[in-house]
Short mmCIF file of C-alpha atoms and ligand atoms in Angstrom, two decimals:
data_model
loop_
_atom_site.label_atom_id
_atom_site.label_comp_id
_atom_site.label_asym_id
_atom_site.label_seq_id
_atom_site.Cartn_x
_atom_site.Cartn_y
_atom_site.Cartn_z
CA MET A 660 16.65 16.40 15.54
CA ASP A 661 18.59 16.82 12.32
CA GLY A 662 21.07 14.16 13.37
CA HIS A 663 18.26 11.61 13.40
CA ARG A 664 16.55 12.65 10.18
CA VAL A 665 15.99 9.86 7.70
CA ASP A 666 15.22 10.68 4.10
CA GLY A 667 14.51 7.16 2.89
CA ASP A 668 11.37 5.23 3.76
CA GLY A 669 11.29 2.57 6.43
CA GLN A 670 14.67 3.24 8.04
CA TRP A 671 15.37 2.36 11.65
CA VAL A 672 16.81 5.22 13.66
CA GLU A 673 18.45 4.32 16.98
CA LEU A 674 17.38 6.83 19.63
CA GLY A 675 19.11 5.16 22.55
CA ASP A 676 20.54 1.79 23.49
CA GLY A 677 18.21 -0.69 21.77
CA VAL A 678 15.44 1.88 21.24
CA PHE A 679 14.48 2.55 17.63
CA ALA A 680 12.03 4.68 15.68
CA ARG A 681 11.05 3.79 12.13
CA ARG A 682 9.86 6.54 9.81
CA HIS A 683 7.55 6.03 6.86
CA ALA A 684 6.66 8.22 3.90
CA GLU A 685 3.05 6.96 4.11
CA LEU A 686 1.25 9.53 6.30
CA ASP A 687 4.69 10.45 7.75
CA LEU A 688 4.03 7.68 10.30
CA THR A 689 6.57 6.85 13.01
CA VAL A 690 6.58 3.51 14.84
CA GLY A 691 8.95 2.09 17.45
CA LEU A 692 10.95 -0.94 18.54
CA VAL A 693 12.36 -1.48 22.04
CA MET A 694 14.84 -4.29 22.59
CA GLY A 695 15.20 -6.26 25.79
CA GLY A 696 17.35 -9.23 26.67
CA GLU A 697 14.50 -11.71 26.21
CA ARG A 698 11.75 -9.91 24.30
CA ALA A 699 11.23 -6.89 22.08
CA LEU A 700 8.31 -4.46 22.05
CA VAL A 701 6.86 -3.08 18.81
CA VAL A 702 5.06 0.27 19.16
CA ASP A 703 2.24 0.56 16.58
CA THR A 704 1.81 -1.70 13.56
CA ARG A 705 1.05 0.55 10.53
CA GLY A 706 -2.19 0.86 8.61
CA ASP A 707 -3.10 -2.41 6.89
CA GLU A 708 -2.10 -6.07 6.68
CA ARG A 709 0.39 -5.44 3.87
CA GLN A 710 2.09 -2.59 5.72
CA GLY A 711 2.06 -4.63 8.93
CA ALA A 712 3.76 -7.55 7.17
CA GLU A 713 6.39 -5.17 5.79
CA LEU A 714 7.02 -3.84 9.30
CA ALA A 715 7.13 -7.33 10.81
CA ALA A 716 9.79 -8.34 8.25
CA ALA A 717 11.76 -5.21 9.10
CA VAL A 718 11.53 -6.05 12.80
CA ARG A 719 12.78 -9.57 12.03
CA SER A 720 15.78 -8.06 10.26
CA VAL A 721 16.70 -6.50 13.62
CA THR A 722 15.77 -9.25 16.11
CA ARG A 723 14.54 -12.83 16.35
CA LEU A 724 13.37 -12.34 19.95
CA PRO A 725 9.75 -13.05 20.89
CA LEU A 726 7.64 -9.93 20.45
CA ALA A 727 5.03 -7.93 22.29
CA VAL A 728 3.03 -5.14 20.64
CA ALA A 729 1.76 -1.85 22.09
CA ILE A 730 -0.90 0.14 20.22
CA THR A 731 -0.97 3.88 20.99
CA HIS A 732 -4.60 4.36 19.85
CA ALA A 733 -7.31 3.03 17.56
CA HIS A 734 -6.67 5.12 14.45
CA PHE A 735 -6.11 2.72 11.57
CA ASP A 736 -2.63 3.91 10.60
CA HIS A 737 -1.35 2.88 14.05
CA CYS A 738 -3.07 -0.47 14.57
CA PHE A 739 -4.50 -2.13 11.45
CA GLY A 740 -1.22 -3.97 10.76
CA SER A 741 -1.21 -6.03 13.96
CA ALA A 742 -2.09 -9.41 12.37
CA ALA A 743 1.50 -9.88 11.16
CA PHE A 744 2.70 -9.92 14.78
CA LEU A 745 0.33 -12.52 16.21
CA PRO A 746 0.50 -14.51 18.45
CA ALA A 747 2.32 -11.66 20.23
CA PRO A 748 0.20 -10.02 22.94
CA VAL A 749 -1.24 -6.69 21.74
CA HIS A 750 -1.30 -4.18 24.58
CA ALA A 751 -3.55 -1.12 24.50
CA HIS A 752 -5.65 1.15 26.68
CA PRO A 753 -8.84 -0.73 27.64
CA ARG A 754 -10.97 1.74 25.67
CA CYS A 755 -8.83 1.20 22.54
CA ARG A 756 -10.48 -2.16 21.97
CA ALA A 757 -13.95 -0.64 22.23
CA ALA A 758 -12.94 2.19 19.91
CA MET A 759 -11.72 -0.30 17.31
CA VAL A 760 -14.95 -2.28 17.56
CA ALA A 761 -16.96 0.91 17.13
CA THR A 762 -14.94 2.55 14.35
CA ALA A 763 -12.91 0.01 12.37
CA VAL A 764 -15.48 -0.46 9.61
CA ARG A 765 -15.98 3.28 9.18
CA GLN A 766 -12.25 3.98 9.21
CA ARG A 767 -11.66 1.27 6.62
CA GLU A 768 -14.38 2.60 4.32
CA THR A 769 -13.35 6.24 4.67
CA TRP A 770 -9.67 5.63 4.03
CA THR A 771 -10.18 3.03 1.29
CA ASP A 772 -12.20 5.67 -0.56
CA ARG A 773 -9.52 8.25 0.12
CA TYR A 774 -6.71 6.06 -1.24
CA ARG A 775 -8.80 5.21 -4.33
CA ALA A 776 -9.41 8.91 -4.91
CA LEU A 777 -5.66 9.48 -4.68
CA GLY A 778 -5.07 6.74 -7.26
CA ASP A 779 -3.32 4.47 -4.73
CA ASP A 780 -5.26 1.33 -5.61
CA ALA A 781 -2.72 -1.01 -3.98
CA THR A 782 -3.11 0.59 -0.57
CA ALA A 783 -6.88 0.86 -1.03
CA ALA A 784 -7.08 -2.89 -1.80
CA ALA A 785 -4.82 -3.82 1.12
CA LEU A 786 -6.86 -1.73 3.52
CA ALA A 787 -10.17 -3.02 2.18
CA GLY A 788 -8.97 -6.57 2.90
CA THR A 789 -7.79 -5.83 6.43
CA ASP A 790 -9.76 -6.99 9.46
CA PRO A 791 -7.55 -5.79 12.32
CA PRO A 792 -7.14 -8.04 15.36
CA LEU A 793 -8.30 -6.42 18.58
CA PRO A 794 -5.91 -5.63 21.45
CA ASP A 795 -5.91 -8.35 24.08
CA ALA A 796 -3.46 -7.15 26.76
CA PRO A 797 -3.61 -4.30 29.28
CA PRO A 798 -1.39 -1.29 30.05
CA GLY A 799 1.20 -1.61 32.79
CA PRO A 800 4.85 -2.61 33.04
CA VAL A 801 6.16 -4.96 30.37
CA GLU A 802 9.32 -6.88 31.29
CA LEU A 803 11.58 -7.34 28.27
CA GLY A 804 14.51 -8.92 30.09
CA GLY A 805 16.90 -6.49 31.78
CA ARG A 806 14.59 -3.66 30.82
CA THR A 807 11.09 -2.73 31.91
CA VAL A 808 8.92 -0.58 29.66
CA ASP A 809 5.90 1.18 31.14
CA LEU A 810 2.67 1.36 29.13
CA LEU A 811 0.89 4.31 30.69
CA ASP A 812 -2.58 5.85 30.66
CA LEU A 813 -1.68 9.49 31.41
CA GLY A 814 -5.13 10.77 30.45
CA ALA A 815 -7.10 11.55 27.32
CA GLY A 816 -6.06 13.92 24.57
CA HIS A 817 -5.76 12.98 20.91
CA THR A 818 -8.39 10.33 21.71
CA ASP A 819 -10.10 9.08 24.89
CA HIS A 820 -7.73 6.08 24.99
CA ASP A 821 -4.18 7.28 24.30
CA LEU A 822 -1.41 4.96 25.52
CA VAL A 823 2.07 6.35 26.28
CA ILE A 824 5.08 4.04 26.10
CA HIS A 825 7.90 5.03 28.47
CA VAL A 826 11.39 3.52 28.27
CA PRO A 827 12.81 4.97 31.50
CA ASP A 828 16.39 3.73 31.23
CA ALA A 829 16.74 5.31 27.76
CA GLY A 830 14.77 8.49 28.52
CA VAL A 831 12.51 7.86 25.52
CA VAL A 832 8.73 8.23 25.38
CA PHE A 833 6.57 7.07 22.47
CA ALA A 834 3.62 9.47 22.53
CA GLY A 835 1.47 8.32 19.63
CA ASP A 836 -0.53 11.22 18.23
CA LEU A 837 -0.56 13.05 21.57
CA VAL A 838 2.46 14.73 19.96
CA GLU A 839 2.68 15.54 16.28
CA GLN A 840 5.71 16.88 14.43
CA GLY A 841 5.59 18.22 10.89
CA ALA A 842 1.83 18.79 10.88
CA PRO A 843 -0.74 20.24 13.29
CA PRO A 844 -2.25 17.89 15.89
CA ASP A 845 -5.36 16.04 14.69
CA LEU A 846 -8.28 17.22 16.81
CA THR A 847 -11.05 15.17 15.18
CA ASP A 848 -11.51 12.59 17.95
CA ALA A 849 -9.80 14.69 20.63
CA VAL A 850 -10.75 15.29 24.23
CA VAL A 851 -9.16 18.68 23.88
CA ALA A 852 -9.92 19.89 27.42
CA ALA A 853 -7.83 17.03 28.82
CA TRP A 854 -5.02 17.08 26.26
CA PRO A 855 -2.76 19.78 27.82
CA GLY A 856 -2.83 18.09 31.24
CA THR A 857 -1.96 14.76 29.67
CA LEU A 858 1.06 16.33 27.98
CA SER A 859 2.10 17.85 31.32
CA ALA A 860 2.00 14.36 32.81
CA LEU A 861 4.11 13.13 29.90
CA LEU A 862 6.65 15.90 30.46
CA ALA A 863 6.77 15.00 34.16
CA LEU A 864 8.32 11.68 33.11
CA GLY A 865 11.40 13.75 32.26
CA PRO A 866 12.12 12.24 28.82
CA ARG A 867 15.20 13.03 26.78
CA LEU A 868 13.35 12.34 23.52
CA VAL A 869 9.67 12.12 22.66
CA VAL A 870 8.67 10.11 19.58
CA PRO A 871 5.50 11.45 17.93
CA GLY A 872 3.06 9.29 16.01
CA HIS A 873 3.93 11.27 12.88
CA GLY A 874 7.18 13.08 12.17
CA ASP A 875 10.60 13.24 13.76
CA PRO A 876 11.46 12.69 17.43
CA VAL A 877 11.33 15.92 19.43
CA ASP A 878 12.56 17.32 22.74
CA THR A 879 10.57 18.47 25.75
CA THR A 880 10.66 22.13 24.63
CA PHE A 881 8.72 21.15 21.50
CA VAL A 882 6.20 19.17 23.57
CA ALA A 883 5.71 22.04 26.04
CA GLU A 884 5.04 24.47 23.17
CA GLN A 885 2.51 22.07 21.63
CA ARG A 886 0.87 21.65 25.04
CA ASP A 887 0.52 25.42 25.43
CA ARG A 888 -1.00 25.79 21.95
CA LEU A 889 -3.43 22.96 22.72
CA GLY A 890 -4.31 24.82 25.92
CA ASP A 891 -5.28 27.80 23.76
CA VAL A 892 -7.35 25.47 21.55
CA ALA A 893 -9.06 24.02 24.65
CA ASP A 894 -9.96 27.52 25.89
CA LEU A 895 -11.38 28.51 22.49
CA HIS A 896 -13.31 25.25 22.21
CA ALA A 897 -14.79 25.72 25.69
CA ALA A 898 -15.88 29.26 24.77
CA VAL A 899 -17.58 27.92 21.64
CA LEU A 900 -19.36 25.22 23.67
CA ARG A 901 -20.58 27.89 26.13
CA GLY A 902 -21.95 29.89 23.20
CA GLU A 903 -19.61 32.80 23.93
CA LEU A 904 -17.59 32.56 20.75
CA ASP A 905 -18.49 32.03 17.14
CA PRO A 906 -16.80 28.91 15.68
CA SER A 907 -15.36 30.84 12.75
CA GLU A 908 -13.88 33.44 15.11
CA ALA A 909 -12.48 30.63 17.27
CA ASP A 910 -10.84 29.15 14.19
CA ARG A 911 -9.38 32.54 13.26
CA ARG A 912 -7.84 32.85 16.74
CA SER A 913 -6.69 29.23 16.92
CA PRO A 914 -2.97 28.42 16.87
CA TYR A 915 -4.00 25.74 14.35
CA PRO A 916 -6.37 27.64 12.03
CA GLY A 917 -8.16 25.47 9.50
CA VAL A 918 -7.71 22.29 11.53
CA ALA A 919 -11.03 20.50 11.99
CA TRP A 920 -12.44 21.03 15.48
CA PRO A 921 -13.26 18.10 17.78
CA THR A 922 -16.42 16.30 16.80
CA HIS A 923 -17.35 15.68 20.45
CA ARG A 924 -16.56 17.17 23.82
ZN1 ZN B 677 -4.37 9.37 15.46
#
């Protein structure tokens, strides 16, 4: 996707008619914006109130239309910036809300400490002061005016509540962290046994471009290769769970050696 590469931070990249990705240096995060005739949909809201406000201002430089928000999953970098978009409805998988309730405090503490350790006191302070609003709207079709976007539960994978945003008329899918470009997939909260099947369901949508939660937009060949590698990870993980394979040997054989294994089944 060299033609779409953006070197600067926070640049909109048009992937199709009225469909944009926005890339960020911070965590290499990628968010989205889908324009309709009457409303626009924001996909993910960045990682704290300050970043969310920056994104909201950037959205307002593109459109004054009323907004809706879709959250791909409950990891802080995708959803802690939602306050800046209220009173827009915040769509998510039903389990996303529960995951935020269960994990927001821990995520905030862990990452505030991490930013402080990195010497990024501004981001640490912004995150420490962020109490993210919870999603309040379901998956399903969202009518934007002359364009319908589908918010889909295609199965678990990166988490147990991944939401996929499909823009059928543009052939674009926003995959959240079900797809990762530029770094290995994050397995920490994964339901790794289900992940390959979920990516097969995503590929069955027949997208022209798939926007990952981190990195550059990719094509279906990239997604199929990542699915197959995750299939290998799932097989290794299952063998470890059955007691047939030593974890260190599984890591040696993994297509993503050194990546932390799932913390639950
Ligand atoms: Zn994530």
